C-alpha positions as a Markdown table, in Angstrom:
| # | Residue | x | y | z |
|---|---|---|---|---|
| 1 | Met | 0.0 | 0.0 | 0.0 |
| 2 | Arg | 1.5 | 3.3 | -1.1 |
| 3 | Ala | 1.2 | 6.2 | 1.3 |
| 4 | Met | 2.4 | 9.8 | 1.5 |
| 5 | Leu | 3.2 | 11.3 | 4.9 |
| 6 | Ile | 2.7 | 15.1 | 4.7 |
| 7 | Ala | 4.4 | 16.6 | 7.7 |
| 8 | Asn | 4.5 | 20.2 | 8.9 |
| 9 | Pro | 7.9 | 20.7 | 10.6 |
| 10 | Lys | 6.6 | 24.0 | 12.1 |
| 11 | Ala | 3.5 | 22.6 | 13.9 |
| 12 | Thr | 3.7 | 23.4 | 17.6 |
| 13 | Ser | 4.5 | 20.0 | 19.0 |
| 14 | Thr | 6.2 | 18.4 | 16.0 |
| 15 | Ser | 9.8 | 17.3 | 16.4 |
| 16 | Arg | 12.1 | 15.5 | 14.0 |
| 17 | Arg | 12.6 | 12.7 | 16.5 |
| 18 | Ala | 8.8 | 12.2 | 16.8 |
| 19 | Arg | 8.4 | 12.2 | 13.1 |
| 20 | Asp | 11.1 | 9.6 | 12.6 |
| 21 | Ile | 9.5 | 7.3 | 15.2 |
| 22 | Leu | 6.2 | 7.6 | 13.3 |
| 23 | Met | 8.0 | 6.8 | 10.1 |
| 24 | Arg | 9.5 | 3.6 | 11.5 |
| 25 | Ala | 6.1 | 2.6 | 13.0 |
| 26 | Phe | 4.5 | 2.7 | 9.5 |
| 27 | Ser | 7.4 | 1.3 | 7.5 |
| 28 | Gly | 6.5 | -2.4 | 8.1 |
| 29 | Asp | 2.9 | -1.9 | 6.7 |
| 30 | Leu | 3.3 | 0.8 | 4.1 |
| 31 | Asp | 5.4 | 1.9 | 1.2 |
| 32 | Leu | 5.8 | 5.3 | 2.8 |
| 33 | Val | 7.1 | 8.5 | 1.2 |
| 34 | Leu | 7.8 | 11.5 | 3.4 |
| 35 | Ala | 6.9 | 15.0 | 2.1 |
| 36 | Glu | 7.6 | 18.0 | 4.4 |
| 37 | Thr | 5.7 | 21.2 | 3.9 |
| 38 | Gly | 7.7 | 24.4 | 3.3 |
| 39 | His | 5.2 | 27.1 | 2.8 |
| 40 | Arg | 1.5 | 28.0 | 3.1 |
| 41 | Gly | -0.5 | 25.9 | 0.7 |
| 42 | His | 2.2 | 23.3 | 0.2 |
| 43 | Ala | 0.2 | 20.5 | 1.8 |
| 44 | Thr | -2.5 | 21.2 | -0.8 |
| 45 | Glu | 0.0 | 20.8 | -3.6 |
| 46 | Leu | 1.4 | 17.6 | -2.1 |
| 47 | Ala | -2.0 | 15.9 | -1.5 |
| 48 | Arg | -3.1 | 16.8 | -5.1 |
| 49 | Arg | 0.1 | 15.1 | -6.4 |
| 50 | Ala | -0.7 | 12.1 | -4.3 |
| 51 | Ala | -4.2 | 11.9 | -5.8 |
| 52 | Val | -2.9 | 12.3 | -9.4 |
| 53 | Glu | -0.1 | 9.7 | -8.8 |
| 54 | Gly | -2.6 | 7.1 | -7.4 |
| 55 | Tyr | -1.4 | 6.8 | -3.8 |
| 56 | Asp | -3.7 | 4.7 | -1.5 |
| 57 | Val | -3.4 | 6.8 | 1.6 |
| 58 | Val | -2.4 | 10.4 | 2.5 |
| 59 | Ile | -1.3 | 10.8 | 6.1 |
| 60 | Thr | -1.0 | 14.2 | 7.7 |
| 61 | Leu | 1.2 | 15.1 | 10.6 |
| 62 | Gly | 0.4 | 18.6 | 11.7 |
| 63 | Gly | -2.5 | 20.8 | 13.0 |
| 64 | Asp | -5.9 | 21.5 | 11.6 |
| 65 | Gly | -4.4 | 23.8 | 9.0 |
| 66 | Thr | -2.3 | 21.0 | 7.5 |
| 67 | Val | -5.4 | 18.7 | 7.4 |
| 68 | Asn | -7.5 | 21.4 | 5.7 |
| 69 | Glu | -4.8 | 22.0 | 3.0 |
| 70 | Ala | -4.5 | 18.2 | 2.4 |
| 71 | Val | -8.3 | 17.8 | 2.1 |
| 72 | Asn | -8.4 | 20.6 | -0.5 |
| 73 | Gly | -5.6 | 19.0 | -2.4 |
| 74 | Leu | -7.2 | 15.6 | -2.4 |
| 75 | Leu | -10.5 | 17.1 | -3.6 |
| 76 | Ala | -9.1 | 19.5 | -6.1 |
| 77 | Glu | -11.1 | 17.8 | -8.8 |
| 78 | Gly | -14.1 | 17.0 | -6.6 |
| 79 | Pro | -15.0 | 13.9 | -4.5 |
| 80 | Ser | -14.4 | 10.5 | -5.9 |
| 81 | Ala | -14.3 | 6.9 | -4.6 |
| 82 | Asp | -10.9 | 6.5 | -6.4 |
| 83 | Leu | -9.2 | 9.2 | -4.3 |
| 84 | Pro | -6.6 | 8.2 | -1.6 |
| 85 | Ala | -8.0 | 7.8 | 1.9 |
| 86 | Leu | -6.9 | 10.3 | 4.6 |
| 87 | Ala | -5.3 | 9.4 | 7.9 |
| 88 | Val | -4.7 | 12.2 | 10.4 |
| 89 | Leu | -2.0 | 12.3 | 13.1 |
| 90 | Pro | -2.2 | 15.3 | 15.5 |
| 91 | Ser | 0.8 | 17.5 | 15.9 |
| 92 | Gly | -0.4 | 21.1 | 16.2 |
| 93 | Ser | -1.8 | 23.4 | 18.9 |
| 94 | Thr | -5.5 | 22.4 | 18.8 |
| 95 | Asn | -6.2 | 19.4 | 16.5 |
| 96 | Val | -10.0 | 19.9 | 16.6 |
| 97 | Phe | -10.6 | 17.6 | 13.6 |
| 98 | Val | -8.8 | 14.6 | 15.1 |
| 99 | Arg | -10.7 | 15.0 | 18.4 |
| 100 | Thr | -14.1 | 15.3 | 16.7 |
| 101 | Leu | -13.3 | 12.0 | 15.0 |
| 102 | Gly | -12.8 | 10.4 | 18.4 |
| 103 | Met | -9.2 | 9.6 | 17.8 |
| 104 | Pro | -6.4 | 9.9 | 20.4 |
| 105 | Ser | -5.1 | 13.5 | 20.6 |
| 106 | Asp | -1.4 | 12.5 | 20.8 |
| 107 | Pro | 0.6 | 11.4 | 17.7 |
| 108 | Ile | 1.7 | 8.0 | 19.1 |
| 109 | Gly | -1.8 | 7.0 | 20.2 |
| 110 | Ala | -3.2 | 8.2 | 16.9 |
| 111 | Thr | -0.5 | 6.2 | 15.0 |
| 112 | Arg | -1.5 | 3.0 | 16.7 |
| 113 | Ala | -5.2 | 3.7 | 15.9 |
| 114 | Val | -4.4 | 4.4 | 12.3 |
| 115 | Leu | -2.2 | 1.3 | 11.9 |
| 116 | Asp | -5.0 | -0.9 | 13.5 |
| 117 | Ala | -7.5 | 0.6 | 11.0 |
| 118 | Leu | -5.3 | 0.1 | 8.0 |
| 119 | Arg | -4.6 | -3.5 | 9.0 |
| 120 | Ala | -8.3 | -4.1 | 9.4 |
| 121 | Gly | -9.3 | -2.2 | 6.3 |
| 122 | Arg | -11.4 | 0.1 | 8.4 |
| 123 | Tyr | -12.6 | 3.4 | 6.8 |
| 124 | Arg | -15.3 | 6.0 | 7.4 |
| 125 | Thr | -16.6 | 8.3 | 4.7 |
| 126 | Ile | -17.6 | 11.7 | 6.0 |
| 127 | Gly | -19.3 | 14.8 | 4.6 |
| 128 | Leu | -17.5 | 18.2 | 4.5 |
| 129 | Gly | -18.4 | 21.8 | 4.1 |
| 130 | Ala | -17.4 | 24.0 | 1.2 |
| 131 | Ala | -17.2 | 27.8 | 1.1 |
| 132 | Ser | -17.1 | 30.2 | -1.9 |
| 133 | His | -17.3 | 33.9 | -2.4 |
| 134 | Pro | -17.7 | 36.0 | -5.6 |
| 135 | Gly | -14.5 | 35.9 | -7.6 |
| 136 | Gly | -12.9 | 33.2 | -5.4 |
| 137 | Thr | -12.3 | 29.5 | -5.6 |
| 138 | Glu | -14.4 | 27.1 | -3.6 |
| 139 | Arg | -12.6 | 25.7 | -0.5 |
| 140 | Tyr | -13.5 | 22.8 | 1.6 |
| 141 | Phe | -13.5 | 22.7 | 5.4 |
| 142 | Thr | -13.6 | 19.8 | 7.8 |
| 143 | Phe | -15.3 | 21.0 | 11.0 |
| 144 | Cys | -16.1 | 24.7 | 11.2 |
| 145 | Ala | -16.2 | 28.1 | 9.5 |
| 146 | Gly | -17.0 | 31.5 | 10.8 |
| 147 | Val | -17.8 | 35.1 | 9.8 |
| 148 | Gly | -17.3 | 37.9 | 12.3 |
| 149 | Leu | -15.9 | 37.7 | 15.8 |
| 150 | Asp | -14.3 | 34.2 | 15.7 |
| 151 | Ala | -12.6 | 35.0 | 12.4 |
| 152 | Glu | -11.3 | 38.4 | 13.8 |
| 153 | Val | -9.9 | 36.5 | 16.8 |
| 154 | Val | -8.1 | 34.0 | 14.4 |
| 155 | Arg | -6.7 | 36.9 | 12.5 |
| 156 | Glu | -5.3 | 38.5 | 15.6 |
| 157 | Val | -3.8 | 35.2 | 16.9 |
| 158 | Glu | -2.2 | 34.6 | 13.5 |
| 159 | Arg | -0.7 | 38.1 | 13.6 |
| 160 | Arg | 0.8 | 37.4 | 17.0 |
| 161 | Arg | 1.9 | 34.0 | 15.9 |
| 162 | Ala | 3.8 | 35.5 | 13.0 |
| 163 | Ala | 5.5 | 37.8 | 15.6 |
| 164 | Gly | 6.7 | 34.7 | 17.6 |
| 165 | Val | 3.9 | 34.5 | 20.2 |
| 166 | Pro | 2.7 | 30.8 | 20.7 |
| 167 | Ala | -0.9 | 30.1 | 19.9 |
| 168 | Tyr | -2.0 | 28.4 | 23.1 |
| 169 | Asn | -5.7 | 27.8 | 23.8 |
| 170 | Ser | -5.6 | 30.5 | 26.5 |
| 171 | Arg | -4.4 | 32.9 | 23.8 |
| 172 | Tyr | -7.6 | 32.4 | 21.8 |
| 173 | Ala | -9.7 | 32.9 | 24.9 |
| 174 | Thr | -8.0 | 36.1 | 26.1 |
| 175 | Thr | -7.9 | 37.5 | 22.6 |
| 176 | Ala | -11.6 | 36.8 | 22.1 |
| 177 | Leu | -12.5 | 38.5 | 25.4 |
| 178 | Arg | -10.4 | 41.6 | 24.7 |
| 179 | His | -11.6 | 41.9 | 21.1 |
| 180 | Leu | -15.3 | 41.5 | 22.1 |
| 181 | Leu | -14.9 | 44.3 | 24.7 |
| 182 | Thr | -12.8 | 46.8 | 22.9 |
| 183 | Gly | -12.0 | 45.7 | 19.3 |
| 184 | Met | -15.3 | 45.3 | 17.4 |
| 185 | Asp | -18.5 | 47.2 | 16.6 |
| 186 | Arg | -21.2 | 45.9 | 19.0 |
| 187 | Arg | -23.8 | 48.4 | 18.0 |
| 188 | His | -24.2 | 47.8 | 14.2 |
| 189 | Pro | -24.9 | 44.2 | 13.1 |
| 190 | Ala | -23.7 | 43.7 | 9.5 |
| 191 | Leu | -24.7 | 40.1 | 8.6 |
| 192 | Thr | -27.8 | 38.6 | 6.9 |
| 193 | Leu | -28.3 | 34.8 | 6.7 |
| 194 | Arg | -30.1 | 33.5 | 3.6 |
| 195 | Gln | -31.3 | 30.0 | 2.8 |
| 196 | Pro | -33.0 | 29.0 | -0.5 |
| 197 | Gly | -36.8 | 29.1 | -0.1 |
| 198 | Arg | -36.8 | 30.7 | 3.4 |
| 199 | Pro | -37.0 | 34.2 | 4.7 |
| 200 | Pro | -33.7 | 35.9 | 5.4 |
| 201 | Lys | -32.5 | 36.4 | 9.0 |
| 202 | Ser | -30.9 | 39.8 | 9.4 |
| 203 | Gly | -29.2 | 41.8 | 12.1 |
| 204 | Leu | -26.4 | 39.2 | 12.9 |
| 205 | Phe | -23.1 | 40.2 | 14.5 |
| 206 | Leu | -21.5 | 36.8 | 13.9 |
| 207 | Ala | -22.1 | 33.4 | 12.5 |
| 208 | Phe | -20.5 | 30.0 | 13.2 |
| 209 | Ile | -21.0 | 27.3 | 10.6 |
| 210 | Ser | -20.5 | 23.7 | 11.9 |
| 211 | Asn | -19.9 | 20.5 | 10.0 |
| 212 | Thr | -19.6 | 18.5 | 13.2 |
| 213 | Ala | -19.7 | 18.9 | 17.0 |
| 214 | Pro | -18.1 | 20.4 | 19.0 |
| 215 | Trp | -17.2 | 23.5 | 17.1 |
| 216 | Thr | -13.8 | 23.8 | 18.9 |
| 217 | Phe | -12.1 | 23.0 | 22.2 |
| 218 | Met | -10.9 | 25.2 | 25.0 |
| 219 | Gly | -8.1 | 22.9 | 26.3 |
| 220 | Arg | -10.1 | 19.7 | 27.0 |
| 221 | Leu | -13.4 | 21.5 | 27.3 |
| 222 | Pro | -15.6 | 21.3 | 24.2 |
| 223 | Val | -17.2 | 24.5 | 22.9 |
| 224 | Asn | -20.5 | 23.5 | 21.4 |
| 225 | Pro | -23.0 | 26.0 | 20.0 |
| 226 | Ser | -24.5 | 23.4 | 17.6 |
| 227 | Pro | -24.3 | 20.0 | 19.3 |
| 228 | Met | -26.6 | 18.4 | 16.7 |
| 229 | Ala | -24.1 | 19.0 | 13.9 |
| 230 | Asn | -22.8 | 15.8 | 12.4 |
| 231 | Phe | -20.4 | 14.6 | 9.6 |
| 232 | Ser | -23.4 | 12.7 | 8.1 |
| 233 | Arg | -25.7 | 15.6 | 7.9 |
| 234 | Gly | -25.8 | 19.1 | 6.4 |
| 235 | Leu | -24.4 | 22.2 | 8.0 |
| 236 | Asp | -25.5 | 23.8 | 11.2 |
| 237 | Val | -25.4 | 27.6 | 11.9 |
| 238 | Phe | -25.3 | 29.6 | 15.1 |
| 239 | Gly | -25.7 | 33.4 | 15.0 |
| 240 | Met | -26.1 | 36.2 | 17.5 |
| 241 | Arg | -28.2 | 39.3 | 17.1 |
| 242 | Ser | -26.7 | 41.0 | 20.2 |
| 243 | Leu | -23.3 | 41.2 | 21.8 |
| 244 | Asp | -24.4 | 42.8 | 25.0 |
| 245 | Val | -22.8 | 41.3 | 28.1 |
| 246 | Val | -25.8 | 39.4 | 29.5 |
| 247 | Pro | -27.0 | 37.6 | 26.3 |
| 248 | Thr | -23.4 | 36.9 | 25.3 |
| 249 | Leu | -22.4 | 35.4 | 28.6 |
| 250 | Ala | -25.6 | 33.3 | 28.6 |
| 251 | Ala | -24.8 | 31.9 | 25.2 |
| 252 | Val | -21.2 | 31.2 | 26.1 |
| 253 | Ala | -22.3 | 29.4 | 29.3 |
| 254 | Gln | -24.6 | 27.2 | 27.2 |
| 255 | Met | -21.8 | 26.4 | 24.8 |
| 256 | Leu | -19.6 | 25.2 | 27.6 |
| 257 | Thr | -22.3 | 23.0 | 29.2 |
| 258 | Pro | -22.9 | 19.4 | 28.0 |
| 259 | Arg | -26.2 | 19.4 | 26.1 |
| 260 | Thr | -27.9 | 17.9 | 23.1 |
| 261 | Arg | -29.9 | 21.0 | 22.1 |
| 262 | Pro | -28.5 | 24.1 | 20.3 |
| 263 | Val | -27.9 | 27.3 | 22.3 |
| 264 | Gln | -31.2 | 29.0 | 23.0 |
| 265 | Gly | -32.0 | 32.7 | 23.6 |
| 266 | Arg | -34.0 | 35.6 | 22.3 |
| 267 | His | -31.0 | 36.9 | 20.4 |
| 268 | Val | -29.8 | 33.5 | 19.1 |
| 269 | Val | -30.3 | 32.3 | 15.5 |
| 270 | Asn | -30.0 | 28.5 | 14.8 |
| 271 | Val | -30.1 | 26.5 | 11.6 |
| 272 | His | -29.9 | 22.7 | 11.5 |
| 273 | Asp | -29.0 | 20.3 | 8.7 |
| 274 | Ala | -28.8 | 22.9 | 5.9 |
| 275 | Ala | -27.7 | 22.0 | 2.4 |
| 276 | Glu | -26.7 | 25.6 | 1.7 |
| 277 | Val | -26.6 | 29.0 | 3.4 |
| 278 | Thr | -25.3 | 32.3 | 2.3 |
| 279 | Leu | -24.0 | 35.1 | 4.5 |
| 280 | Thr | -24.0 | 38.6 | 3.2 |
| 281 | Ala | -22.7 | 41.7 | 4.9 |
| 282 | Asp | -23.1 | 45.5 | 4.5 |
| 283 | Arg | -19.4 | 45.9 | 5.2 |
| 284 | Pro | -16.4 | 43.5 | 4.7 |
| 285 | Met | -16.3 | 40.9 | 7.5 |
| 286 | Ala | -13.5 | 38.6 | 8.6 |
| 287 | Phe | -13.8 | 35.0 | 7.4 |
| 288 | Gln | -12.2 | 31.8 | 8.6 |
| 289 | Leu | -12.2 | 28.1 | 7.7 |
| 290 | Asp | -11.0 | 25.4 | 10.2 |
| 291 | Gly | -9.2 | 28.1 | 12.1 |
| 292 | Asp | -7.4 | 29.6 | 9.0 |
| 293 | Tyr | -8.0 | 33.3 | 8.4 |
| 294 | Leu | -9.0 | 34.0 | 4.8 |
| 295 | Gly | -9.4 | 37.7 | 4.7 |
| 296 | Glu | -12.6 | 39.9 | 4.6 |
| 297 | Gln | -15.6 | 39.3 | 2.4 |
| 298 | Arg | -19.1 | 40.8 | 1.8 |
| 299 | Glu | -20.6 | 37.5 | 0.7 |
| 300 | Val | -19.8 | 33.8 | 1.4 |
| 301 | Thr | -21.9 | 30.8 | 0.4 |
| 302 | Phe | -21.5 | 27.6 | 2.5 |
| 303 | Arg | -22.7 | 24.2 | 1.2 |
| 304 | Ser | -22.8 | 20.7 | 2.5 |
| 305 | Val | -20.8 | 18.1 | 0.5 |
| 306 | Pro | -22.0 | 14.6 | 1.6 |
| 307 | Lys | -19.6 | 11.6 | 1.5 |
| 308 | Ala | -16.7 | 13.7 | 0.4 |
| 309 | Val | -13.6 | 11.9 | 1.8 |
| 310 | Arg | -12.7 | 8.5 | 3.2 |
| 311 | Ile | -11.0 | 8.6 | 6.6 |
| 312 | Val | -8.8 | 5.9 | 8.1 |
| 313 | Ile | -10.3 | 5.3 | 11.5 |
């Protein structure tokens, strides 16, 4: 079985020694080629090459950004049963996708799980989300997307990361609180949510689009605005019409509480199992996919892509 290991040498917890241990673990079962990423978008190029050259499996060793790039490389020509399967080994700062799959969050434990699955021929085909905006190329996402506050937080953390500040979970939390209180317009909502055949929902300050649950993690604590989201269904959306202190704290408290129902409240907007939604804005708004900041847009369409990729699990 031919496999390509796409490794991000800059991921937070990656080391050359750990990568070499993983290579040796796989060597008895796979004809394995190592491909290290060297720049943004490189994992997309490598995964696309693996698909073109007929590899059986693509293995990622990195964070959620590496996984997202690899998925977009594999699906460059769209979903197909002939594409390589994807195996994911965590080695970044958050690794939300691995954890939502129910896999071990450490690379050694995940390696054992992947090897067991490969030997047993065990795969799971999951749905993904895809996002597009006017003039842009459609891009897939594995677990979440966001327009507004969360994307602005990702933008700020990425800026600090580029300056050498580590992206710990606490960094996201403190940045979100500071930005909510002092860094964003909490008086003039800019977003409108549109679904085909349904009335628009306007007056939104932010929107989280979920392909699975939870939406993210704060350390080991799941943050879950849309607990009914599932890889086998359409997309779920959570939106807020107010960022005043009381409704915001009430919504956050519900997100951090184990529950099976979406966050409730007078200022909350929920959508479940949507095939497609479009967010429009009366001013450019920050936009992120799988924790990767993608700039500011006035319109983004999100669609569900069923049975998009096979996962070794």
